[in-house]
């Protein structure tokens, strides 16, 4: 299994191009399954998760070709509305085929995702929403089977603005008979782009970017092309690395998607400047301790919580970091403490007492964003850091070592069995 090695404390400088957003492209790929014909997606990041979703596209019968960031999906041949356990267990986003395939075929069979490293992560909102649209849902040997000849528009109100449930229900409702209202909908930029894509396919979704989506069902969708939005979480990860290790510029980004993060970085003492499509960050002389609470968009994203904890571990003073979206998402904390950080967790809050330096250590990735926090910490730490189980990072970061190397980091990959 690959390891990433880092010789820390090399100053970063220069600029790097940010990739397309993982969490935007995955649901857009499943949306493309809803219309016969060929759709082209550009700025598609070459990630383990994108590759897993392509495998799933092929299992359901689509034809895909992926080269140089351009993904073509021909959904004319789709004939097998089923997502097997082997794929769903490695990538929960596979669950995004539920709404689109049910809408197109009247039946779909998708493995129930189960728990994940940081908690139960249920899918009850997806299922209750589909039931409201008239689907019959049964559970058979670990698989959800959803059936409905044609879905019917309904009023749906989520207890929590779930990203995945909003996406799944919007895709299911777009060809339902009549109007669907989704109250308390997610408004993450990735969901905004999914809804815009559905409209480009002929859908009729109003209220995009608000907490109330109005979806007037249409009879049919047609294929459409789209250029994927920049990955705000990759951007935020590099910003936090810059805050610790040197002045860098991130190109091809949308700074508006990172308002909450930029505000916190400024509070911590970093110099941040933006243009319409780039962000430059220069580290603070002394990083100030800043409390942070994650929230749904436009709040501070849970997907940058681990990286923020890494930053705060080198701040002057103590900070409290609370995750309100995922209460158990702290598997990075024991690993960061191996660098000499001083972090304790109580319920959904990490209490971080800043230390003067981190010292490189062998550490283990536990999920995509925890891994990113270990890399950010390793870049700032004295000596050598060895991050194992890096397949987690490959799920969500395109060419991470190459990108950091181009900024001056000493980071490389080794395969001990090669
Ligand atoms: N929830 C329920 N029931 C549901 C769905 C969600 O109780 O049916 C709860 C969850 O347990 C959680 C909260 O609602 O406490 C938010 O979950 P959400 O459904 O919004 O998350 P998701 O759609 O499963 C996406 C991203 C995650 C990101 C979250 C929150 C994708 C593929 N995944 O997950 O990204 O953390 O939204 O923003 O878009 C990552 O990229 O590393 C990642 C985990």
Tab-separated table of C-alpha atoms and ligand atoms in Angstrom:
chain	number	residue	atom	x	y	z
A	1	UNK	CA	0.000	0.000	0.000
A	2	UNK	CA	1.308	3.458	-0.916
A	3	UNK	CA	2.653	5.859	1.674
A	4	UNK	CA	3.166	9.591	1.367
A	5	UNK	CA	6.391	10.932	2.880
A	6	UNK	CA	6.979	14.564	3.726
A	7	UNK	CA	10.090	16.362	4.828
A	8	UNK	CA	8.430	19.294	6.579
A	9	UNK	CA	9.173	22.972	7.059
A	10	UNK	CA	10.067	23.691	3.424
A	11	UNK	CA	8.599	27.116	2.656
A	12	UNK	CA	5.833	27.049	0.057
A	13	UNK	CA	5.596	29.637	-2.725
A	14	UNK	CA	4.127	29.984	-6.194
A	15	UNK	CA	0.757	29.078	-7.615
A	16	UNK	CA	-1.305	26.003	-8.285
A	17	UNK	CA	-4.412	25.217	-10.342
A	18	UNK	CA	-7.371	23.846	-8.398
A	19	UNK	CA	-9.270	20.848	-9.813
A	20	UNK	CA	-12.983	20.389	-10.480
A	21	UNK	CA	-15.127	19.585	-7.452
A	22	UNK	CA	-15.488	15.930	-6.455
A	23	UNK	CA	-18.803	16.513	-4.710
A	24	UNK	CA	-20.222	18.323	-7.729
A	25	UNK	CA	-19.161	15.850	-10.388
A	26	UNK	CA	-20.402	12.695	-8.603
A	27	UNK	CA	-24.132	13.597	-8.558
A	28	UNK	CA	-23.883	15.230	-12.003
A	29	UNK	CA	-22.632	11.907	-13.375
A	30	UNK	CA	-25.697	10.134	-11.986
A	31	UNK	CA	-27.982	12.872	-13.335
A	32	UNK	CA	-26.567	12.195	-16.815
A	33	UNK	CA	-28.014	8.670	-16.539
A	34	UNK	CA	-31.515	10.113	-16.765
A	35	UNK	CA	-31.438	11.085	-20.444
A	36	UNK	CA	-30.773	8.884	-23.448
A	37	UNK	CA	-27.805	10.140	-25.451
A	38	UNK	CA	-24.358	11.495	-24.806
A	39	UNK	CA	-23.400	14.111	-22.198
A	40	UNK	CA	-19.925	15.625	-21.876
A	41	UNK	CA	-18.557	16.783	-18.528
A	42	UNK	CA	-15.366	18.844	-18.452
A	43	UNK	CA	-12.971	19.764	-15.645
A	44	UNK	CA	-13.630	16.336	-14.163
A	45	UNK	CA	-10.998	15.568	-11.512
A	46	UNK	CA	-9.145	12.267	-11.933
A	47	UNK	CA	-9.831	10.809	-8.500
A	48	UNK	CA	-10.372	7.372	-7.071
A	49	UNK	CA	-14.019	8.382	-6.411
A	50	UNK	CA	-14.531	9.565	-9.991
A	51	UNK	CA	-13.113	6.236	-11.202
A	52	UNK	CA	-15.396	4.336	-8.807
A	53	UNK	CA	-18.403	6.256	-10.126
A	54	UNK	CA	-17.325	5.456	-13.704
A	55	UNK	CA	-17.248	1.768	-12.731
A	56	UNK	CA	-20.778	2.124	-11.404
A	57	UNK	CA	-21.880	3.922	-14.607
A	58	UNK	CA	-20.589	0.932	-16.573
A	59	UNK	CA	-22.296	-1.598	-14.275
A	60	UNK	CA	-25.667	0.086	-14.880
A	61	UNK	CA	-24.974	-0.113	-18.611
A	62	UNK	CA	-23.714	3.358	-19.573
A	63	UNK	CA	-20.759	3.821	-21.902
A	64	UNK	CA	-18.078	6.161	-20.575
A	65	UNK	CA	-14.845	7.589	-21.868
A	66	UNK	CA	-12.593	9.688	-19.646
A	67	UNK	CA	-9.518	11.519	-20.869
A	68	UNK	CA	-7.777	14.743	-19.865
A	69	UNK	CA	-10.572	15.876	-17.577
A	70	UNK	CA	-13.327	15.263	-20.152
A	71	UNK	CA	-15.854	12.587	-19.316
A	72	UNK	CA	-18.383	11.458	-21.891
A	73	UNK	CA	-21.322	9.439	-20.691
A	74	UNK	CA	-23.653	7.760	-23.136
A	75	UNK	CA	-26.748	6.766	-21.205
A	76	UNK	CA	-28.670	5.267	-24.155
A	77	UNK	CA	-27.475	1.795	-23.206
A	78	UNK	CA	-28.339	1.968	-19.480
A	79	UNK	CA	-30.299	-1.179	-18.662
A	80	UNK	CA	-29.356	-2.398	-15.187
A	81	UNK	CA	-30.677	-0.147	-12.405
A	82	UNK	CA	-28.607	-1.664	-9.597
A	83	UNK	CA	-25.725	-0.419	-7.405
A	84	UNK	CA	-23.892	-3.365	-5.811
A	85	UNK	CA	-22.643	-3.518	-2.222
A	86	UNK	CA	-18.979	-3.744	-3.273
A	87	UNK	CA	-19.136	-0.270	-4.789
A	88	UNK	CA	-21.482	1.424	-2.336
A	89	UNK	CA	-19.363	0.285	0.631
A	90	UNK	CA	-16.273	1.978	-0.854
A	91	UNK	CA	-18.080	5.163	-1.871
A	92	UNK	CA	-21.323	6.305	-0.263
A	93	UNK	CA	-21.932	8.763	-3.103
A	94	UNK	CA	-22.963	5.684	-5.162
A	95	UNK	CA	-26.300	6.187	-3.391
A	96	UNK	CA	-26.857	9.092	-5.793
A	97	UNK	CA	-28.056	6.616	-8.453
A	98	UNK	CA	-31.180	5.969	-6.371
A	99	UNK	CA	-33.287	8.956	-7.519
A	100	UNK	CA	-32.206	9.103	-11.186
A	101	UNK	CA	-32.552	5.373	-11.925
A	102	UNK	CA	-35.886	5.134	-10.116
A	103	UNK	CA	-37.173	8.078	-12.163
A	104	UNK	CA	-35.986	6.566	-15.427
A	105	UNK	CA	-36.791	2.860	-14.899
A	106	UNK	CA	-39.556	2.789	-12.287
A	107	UNK	CA	-37.401	0.486	-10.183
A	108	UNK	CA	-33.937	0.604	-8.641
A	109	UNK	CA	-31.904	-1.612	-6.325
A	110	UNK	CA	-29.134	0.058	-4.321
A	111	UNK	CA	-27.098	-1.390	-1.489
A	112	UNK	CA	-27.753	0.343	1.834
A	113	UNK	CA	-24.508	2.221	2.638
A	114	UNK	CA	-24.129	1.280	6.337
A	115	UNK	CA	-21.949	3.280	8.752
A	116	UNK	CA	-18.683	5.024	8.123
A	117	UNK	CA	-15.475	5.678	10.078
A	118	UNK	CA	-17.013	8.693	11.820
A	119	UNK	CA	-20.563	7.713	12.615
A	120	UNK	CA	-23.779	6.178	11.385
A	121	UNK	CA	-24.505	8.526	8.378
A	122	UNK	CA	-28.105	7.391	7.790
A	123	UNK	CA	-30.059	7.763	4.520
A	124	UNK	CA	-33.538	8.061	6.036
A	125	UNK	CA	-34.203	11.508	4.488
A	126	UNK	CA	-33.562	10.104	1.002
A	127	UNK	CA	-35.952	7.217	1.604
A	128	UNK	CA	-38.711	9.238	3.298
A	129	UNK	CA	-38.509	11.792	0.488
A	130	UNK	CA	-38.907	9.119	-2.182
A	131	UNK	CA	-41.838	7.627	-0.288
A	132	UNK	CA	-43.485	11.056	-0.321
A	133	UNK	CA	-43.030	11.067	-4.101
A	134	UNK	CA	-44.987	7.788	-4.160
A	135	UNK	CA	-42.214	5.205	-4.243
A	136	UNK	CA	-42.616	1.861	-2.516
A	137	UNK	CA	-39.444	1.154	-0.554
A	138	UNK	CA	-38.409	-2.283	0.684
A	139	UNK	CA	-35.223	-3.631	2.210
A	140	UNK	CA	-34.047	-7.008	0.929
A	141	UNK	CA	-30.732	-8.610	1.963
A	142	UNK	CA	-29.055	-5.263	2.597
A	143	UNK	CA	-30.432	-3.677	-0.556
A	144	UNK	CA	-32.980	-0.883	-0.847
A	145	UNK	CA	-35.490	-1.575	-3.585
A	146	UNK	CA	-37.523	1.441	-4.679
A	147	UNK	CA	-40.407	1.125	-7.103
A	148	UNK	CA	-42.859	3.577	-8.674
A	149	UNK	CA	-44.375	3.568	-12.164
A	150	UNK	CA	-44.131	7.358	-12.233
A	151	UNK	CA	-43.269	9.488	-9.252
A	152	UNK	CA	-45.736	12.168	-8.197
A	153	UNK	CA	-44.794	15.663	-7.026
A	154	UNK	CA	-45.104	16.298	-3.276
A	155	UNK	CA	-44.178	18.736	-0.506
A	156	UNK	CA	-41.079	17.535	1.290
A	157	UNK	CA	-39.449	19.195	4.264
A	158	UNK	CA	-36.082	17.944	5.494
A	159	UNK	CA	-35.296	17.908	9.225
A	160	UNK	CA	-31.761	18.917	8.238
A	161	UNK	CA	-30.598	20.372	4.896
A	162	UNK	CA	-28.857	17.191	3.750
A	163	UNK	CA	-26.692	17.578	0.655
A	164	UNK	CA	-27.215	14.031	-0.584
A	165	UNK	CA	-30.947	13.872	0.121
A	166	UNK	CA	-31.538	17.228	-1.602
A	167	UNK	CA	-29.624	15.980	-4.648
A	168	UNK	CA	-31.347	12.601	-4.774
A	169	UNK	CA	-34.859	14.008	-4.343
A	170	UNK	CA	-34.265	16.824	-6.840
A	171	UNK	CA	-33.154	14.242	-9.432
A	172	UNK	CA	-36.124	11.975	-8.675
A	173	UNK	CA	-38.633	14.849	-8.771
A	174	UNK	CA	-37.441	16.500	-11.968
A	175	UNK	CA	-39.460	14.100	-14.141
A	176	UNK	CA	-42.239	13.422	-11.609
A	177	UNK	CA	-45.839	14.244	-12.427
A	178	UNK	CA	-46.687	17.666	-10.962
A	179	UNK	CA	-44.803	19.971	-8.636
A	180	UNK	CA	-42.424	19.100	-5.801
A	181	UNK	CA	-41.435	21.577	-3.128
A	182	UNK	CA	-38.307	20.828	-1.101
A	183	UNK	CA	-38.173	22.874	2.112
A	184	UNK	CA	-34.950	23.158	4.097
A	185	UNK	CA	-33.001	22.165	0.986
A	186	UNK	CA	-29.193	22.177	0.969
A	187	UNK	CA	-27.669	25.166	-0.841
A	188	UNK	CA	-24.088	23.992	-1.147
A	189	UNK	CA	-22.521	25.159	-4.458
A	190	UNK	CA	-22.360	21.510	-5.568
A	191	UNK	CA	-26.160	21.192	-5.179
A	192	UNK	CA	-26.630	24.509	-6.969
A	193	UNK	CA	-24.620	23.162	-9.895
A	194	UNK	CA	-26.527	19.878	-9.909
A	195	UNK	CA	-29.847	21.779	-10.138
A	196	UNK	CA	-28.462	24.006	-12.903
A	197	UNK	CA	-27.382	20.877	-14.745
A	198	UNK	CA	-30.859	19.333	-14.387
A	199	UNK	CA	-32.317	22.534	-15.838
A	200	UNK	CA	-29.808	22.388	-18.715
A	201	UNK	CA	-31.171	18.872	-19.344
A	202	UNK	CA	-34.685	20.323	-19.696
A	203	UNK	CA	-35.753	20.256	-16.046
A	204	UNK	CA	-37.659	23.084	-14.397
A	205	UNK	CA	-36.231	23.819	-10.952
A	206	UNK	CA	-36.835	27.178	-9.306
A	207	UNK	CA	-35.336	28.654	-6.135
A	208	UNK	CA	-31.876	27.277	-6.895
A	209	UNK	CA	-29.433	28.398	-4.213
A	210	UNK	CA	-32.216	28.970	-1.654
A	211	UNK	CA	-33.579	26.651	1.021
A	212	UNK	CA	-36.829	26.161	-0.939
A	213	UNK	CA	-36.661	24.387	-4.273
A	214	UNK	CA	-39.723	24.284	-6.530
A	215	UNK	CA	-39.531	21.505	-9.091
A	216	UNK	CA	-42.127	21.406	-11.854
A	217	UNK	CA	-41.946	17.896	-13.277
A	218	UNK	CA	-41.211	17.541	-16.995
A	219	UNK	CA	-41.932	14.505	-19.212
A	220	UNK	CA	-38.452	14.033	-20.542
A	221	UNK	CA	-34.845	15.145	-20.177
A	222	UNK	CA	-32.183	15.453	-22.858
A	223	UNK	CA	-28.401	15.137	-22.532
A	224	UNK	CA	-26.405	18.240	-21.599
A	225	UNK	CA	-22.778	19.292	-21.201
A	226	UNK	CA	-21.251	21.036	-18.216
A	227	UNK	CA	-17.961	22.376	-16.876
A	228	UNK	CA	-17.577	21.320	-13.240
A	229	UNK	CA	-17.130	24.061	-10.599
A	230	UNK	CA	-13.798	24.369	-8.767
A	231	UNK	CA	-13.308	22.251	-5.681
A	232	UNK	CA	-13.774	24.568	-2.698
A	233	UNK	CA	-12.548	21.921	-0.264
A	234	UNK	CA	-9.318	21.338	-2.169
A	235	UNK	CA	-8.961	25.137	-2.291
A	236	UNK	CA	-9.523	25.415	1.464
A	237	UNK	CA	-7.025	22.639	2.156
A	238	UNK	CA	-4.319	24.455	0.164
A	239	UNK	CA	-5.240	27.755	1.852
A	240	UNK	CA	-4.670	26.205	5.255
A	241	UNK	CA	-1.359	24.733	4.054
A	242	UNK	CA	-0.402	28.235	2.880
A	243	UNK	CA	-1.452	29.721	6.221
A	244	UNK	CA	1.135	27.468	7.852
A	245	UNK	CA	3.874	27.183	5.266
A	246	UNK	CA	4.162	30.096	2.820
A	247	UNK	CA	2.627	32.592	0.427
A	248	UNK	CA	0.775	30.782	-2.352
A	249	UNK	CA	-1.834	31.563	-4.994
A	250	UNK	CA	-4.655	29.230	-5.940
A	251	UNK	CA	-5.933	29.658	-9.466
A	252	UNK	CA	-9.176	28.682	-11.147
A	253	UNK	CA	-11.204	29.031	-7.946
A	254	UNK	CA	-14.438	30.731	-6.939
A	255	UNK	CA	-13.563	32.836	-3.846
A	256	UNK	CA	-17.258	33.456	-3.091
A	257	UNK	CA	-17.671	29.776	-2.278
A	258	UNK	CA	-15.115	30.206	0.522
A	259	UNK	CA	-16.364	33.376	2.253
A	260	UNK	CA	-16.660	31.736	5.690
A	261	UNK	CA	-13.209	30.140	5.391
A	262	UNK	CA	-11.489	33.339	4.221
A	263	UNK	CA	-13.059	35.227	7.121
A	264	UNK	CA	-11.662	32.733	9.629
A	265	UNK	CA	-8.219	32.781	8.006
A	266	UNK	CA	-8.170	36.573	8.305
A	267	UNK	CA	-9.235	36.315	11.954
A	268	UNK	CA	-6.291	33.972	12.478
A	269	UNK	CA	-4.027	36.746	11.169
A	270	UNK	CA	-3.377	35.568	7.598
A	271	UNK	CA	-3.233	37.990	4.696
A	272	UNK	CA	-5.752	36.969	2.081
A	273	UNK	CA	-6.435	38.668	-1.237
A	274	UNK	CA	-8.747	37.589	-4.019
A	275	UNK	CA	-9.480	38.234	-7.671
A	276	UNK	CA	-12.568	36.906	-9.436
A	277	UNK	CA	-10.874	33.508	-9.887
A	278	UNK	CA	-7.846	33.329	-7.602
A	279	UNK	CA	-6.937	33.554	-3.934
A	280	UNK	CA	-3.520	34.441	-2.524
A	281	UNK	CA	-2.694	33.699	1.078
A	282	UNK	CA	0.311	34.803	3.085
A	283	UNK	CA	0.891	33.271	6.519
A	284	UNK	CA	0.412	35.252	9.702
A	285	UNK	CA	3.539	36.131	11.662
A	286	UNK	CA	1.825	34.418	14.550
A	287	UNK	CA	-1.308	32.364	13.951
A	288	UNK	CA	-4.003	33.474	16.379
A	289	UNK	CA	-6.271	30.886	17.983
A	290	UNK	CA	-9.769	31.193	16.495
A	291	UNK	CA	-12.837	29.197	17.534
A	292	UNK	CA	-14.790	27.659	14.713
A	293	UNK	CA	-18.113	25.867	14.358
A	294	UNK	CA	-18.971	24.016	11.189
A	295	UNK	CA	-22.331	24.621	9.566
A	296	UNK	CA	-24.124	23.931	6.323
A	297	UNK	CA	-23.339	26.304	3.437
A	298	UNK	CA	-22.666	29.217	3.585
A	299	UNK	CA	-21.119	28.293	6.952
A	300	UNK	CA	-17.663	26.846	7.515
A	301	UNK	CA	-17.649	23.397	5.843
A	302	UNK	CA	-17.268	20.231	7.899
A	303	UNK	CA	-14.980	19.012	5.101
A	304	UNK	CA	-12.374	21.566	6.270
A	305	UNK	CA	-12.784	20.958	10.001
A	306	UNK	CA	-9.856	18.505	10.257
A	307	UNK	CA	-7.540	20.873	8.386
A	308	UNK	CA	-8.628	23.768	10.641
A	309	UNK	CA	-7.796	21.661	13.718
A	310	UNK	CA	-4.307	21.096	12.221
A	311	UNK	CA	-3.883	24.862	11.724
A	312	UNK	CA	-5.065	25.668	15.248
A	313	UNK	CA	-2.633	23.150	16.717
A	314	UNK	CA	0.145	25.638	15.804
A	315	UNK	CA	-1.757	28.777	16.875
A	316	UNK	CA	-0.968	31.073	19.769
A	317	UNK	CA	-3.534	30.222	22.427
A	318	UNK	CA	-6.449	27.838	22.754
A	319	UNK	CA	-9.403	27.283	20.467
A	320	UNK	CA	-12.620	25.289	20.384
A	321	UNK	CA	-13.699	23.626	17.161
A	322	UNK	CA	-17.212	22.213	17.027
A	323	UNK	CA	-18.650	20.070	14.244
A	324	UNK	CA	-22.430	20.456	14.080
A	325	UNK	CA	-22.784	18.486	10.845
A	326	UNK	CA	-20.964	15.272	11.804
A	327	UNK	CA	-20.656	14.898	15.556
A	328	UNK	CA	-18.075	12.096	15.514
A	329	UNK	CA	-15.770	13.368	12.779
A	330	UNK	CA	-12.575	13.574	14.843
A	331	UNK	CA	-10.518	10.524	13.815
A	332	UNK	CA	-7.679	12.910	12.840
A	333	UNK	CA	-7.226	14.073	16.444
A	334	UNK	CA	-5.249	11.092	17.835
A	335	UNK	CA	-3.085	11.197	14.681
A	336	UNK	CA	-2.423	14.957	15.014
A	337	UNK	CA	-1.482	14.379	18.660
A	338	UNK	CA	1.251	12.017	17.396
A	339	UNK	CA	2.914	15.140	15.904
A	340	UNK	CA	2.939	16.681	19.399
A	341	UNK	CA	-0.322	18.618	19.025
A	342	UNK	CA	-2.355	19.133	22.181
A	343	UNK	CA	-5.974	18.346	21.323
A	344	UNK	CA	-8.750	16.822	23.390
A	345	UNK	CA	-12.219	15.931	22.170
A	346	UNK	CA	-15.413	16.147	24.188
A	347	UNK	CA	-18.632	15.257	22.367
A	348	UNK	CA	-18.530	17.169	19.082
A	349	UNK	CA	-15.910	19.723	20.132
A	350	UNK	CA	-12.130	19.605	19.812
A	351	UNK	CA	-10.249	21.683	22.393
A	352	UNK	CA	-6.938	22.704	20.871
A	353	UNK	CA	-4.111	24.213	22.855
A	354	UNK	CA	-1.583	25.628	20.388
A	355	UNK	CA	1.988	24.291	20.593
A	356	UNK	CA	5.229	25.906	19.335
A	357	UNK	CA	6.071	23.169	16.880
A	358	UNK	CA	4.934	19.867	15.459
A	359	UNK	CA	7.400	17.050	14.896
A	360	UNK	CA	7.003	14.647	11.974
A	361	UNK	CA	5.722	11.152	12.792
A	362	UNK	CA	4.325	8.030	11.176
A	363	UNK	CA	0.551	8.574	11.012
A	364	UNK	CA	-2.428	6.905	9.406
A	365	UNK	CA	-5.142	8.241	7.122
A	366	UNK	CA	-8.657	7.439	8.253
A	367	UNK	CA	-10.761	9.321	5.705
A	368	UNK	CA	-10.332	11.842	2.916
A	369	UNK	CA	-10.287	15.027	4.955
A	370	UNK	CA	-8.473	13.564	7.988
A	371	UNK	CA	-5.705	12.568	5.565
A	372	UNK	CA	-5.576	16.110	4.215
A	373	UNK	CA	-5.112	17.450	7.752
A	374	UNK	CA	-2.176	15.079	8.281
A	375	UNK	CA	-0.501	16.281	5.081
A	376	UNK	CA	-1.017	19.925	6.032
A	377	UNK	CA	0.444	19.199	9.495
A	378	UNK	CA	3.327	17.183	7.989
A	379	UNK	CA	4.265	20.076	5.685
A	380	UNK	CA	4.564	22.341	8.748
A	381	UNK	CA	6.216	19.782	11.045
A	382	UNK	CA	9.911	19.423	11.748
A	383	UNK	CA	11.450	16.286	10.209
A	384	UNK	CA	9.866	13.415	8.339
A	385	UNK	CA	6.193	12.471	8.313
A	386	UNK	CA	4.995	9.194	6.885
A	387	UNK	CA	1.285	8.995	6.047
A	388	UNK	CA	-0.020	5.477	5.463
A	389	UNK	CA	-3.335	4.277	3.945
A	390	UNK	CA	-3.190	7.095	1.404
A	391	UNK	CA	-5.923	5.560	-0.739
A	392	UNK	CA	-8.218	7.766	1.335
A	393	UNK	CA	-6.508	10.897	0.049
A	394	UNK	CA	-6.558	9.597	-3.526
A	395	UNK	CA	-10.365	9.448	-3.273
A	396	UNK	CA	-10.622	13.229	-3.084
A	397	UNK	CA	-7.399	15.027	-4.056
A	398	UNK	CA	-6.009	15.059	-7.578
A	399	UNK	CA	-2.206	14.811	-7.758
A	400	UNK	CA	-1.731	16.168	-4.271
A	401	UNK	CA	2.008	15.458	-4.047
A	402	UNK	CA	2.666	16.919	-7.506
A	403	UNK	CA	0.738	20.070	-6.592
A	404	UNK	CA	2.541	20.567	-3.271
A	405	UNK	CA	5.899	19.735	-4.900
A	406	UNK	CA	5.295	22.440	-7.493
A	407	UNK	CA	4.931	24.856	-4.550
A	408	UNK	CA	8.302	23.822	-3.123
A	409	UNK	CA	7.325	21.084	-0.676
A	410	UNK	CA	9.433	17.987	-0.288
A	411	UNK	CA	6.728	15.348	-0.547
A	412	UNK	CA	6.826	12.016	-2.332
A	413	UNK	CA	5.088	8.672	-2.562
A	414	UNK	CA	6.524	5.247	-1.853
A	415	UNK	CA	5.111	1.812	-2.334
A	416	UNK	CA	6.843	-0.448	0.202
A	417	UNK	CA	5.804	-3.570	-1.782
A	418	UNK	CA	6.956	-2.314	-5.187
B	1	LIG	N1	-28.379	12.856	7.543
B	1	LIG	C1	-29.374	12.110	8.117
B	1	LIG	N2	-30.198	11.396	7.283
B	1	LIG	C2	-30.034	11.403	5.937
B	1	LIG	C3	-28.988	12.174	5.357
B	1	LIG	C4	-28.183	12.897	6.201
B	1	LIG	O1	-29.552	12.080	9.339
B	1	LIG	O2	-30.806	10.729	5.246
B	1	LIG	C5	-27.470	13.635	8.423
B	1	LIG	C6	-26.048	13.082	8.382
B	1	LIG	O3	-25.879	12.002	9.255
B	1	LIG	C7	-25.236	14.278	8.760
B	1	LIG	C8	-26.008	15.431	8.121
B	1	LIG	O4	-27.334	14.930	7.908
B	1	LIG	O5	-25.182	14.447	10.148
B	1	LIG	C9	-25.432	15.945	6.817
B	1	LIG	O6	-25.285	14.913	5.883
B	1	LIG	P1	-25.419	15.155	4.313
B	1	LIG	O7	-26.509	14.276	3.827
B	1	LIG	O8	-25.521	16.606	4.069
B	1	LIG	O9	-24.037	14.611	3.786
B	1	LIG	P2	-23.771	13.703	2.512
B	1	LIG	O10	-24.629	14.114	1.398
B	1	LIG	O11	-23.750	12.275	2.912
B	1	LIG	C10	-21.993	15.326	1.501
B	1	LIG	C11	-20.555	15.240	1.056
B	1	LIG	C12	-19.658	15.080	2.267
B	1	LIG	C13	-19.864	16.286	3.188
B	1	LIG	C14	-21.358	16.409	3.554
B	1	LIG	C15	-21.653	17.653	4.371
B	1	LIG	C16	-20.708	14.238	-1.132
B	1	LIG	C17	-20.470	13.071	-2.008
B	1	LIG	N3	-20.404	14.103	0.163
B	1	LIG	O12	-22.268	14.114	2.183
B	1	LIG	O13	-18.314	15.108	1.761
B	1	LIG	O14	-19.111	16.118	4.366
B	1	LIG	O15	-22.152	16.472	2.362
B	1	LIG	O16	-21.298	18.794	3.682
B	1	LIG	O17	-21.136	15.290	-1.580
B	1	LIG	C18	-16.047	14.504	1.663
B	1	LIG	O18	-16.006	15.028	0.534
B	1	LIG	O19	-15.011	14.156	2.281
B	1	LIG	C19	-17.350	14.300	2.304
B	1	LIG	C20	-17.528	13.466	3.314
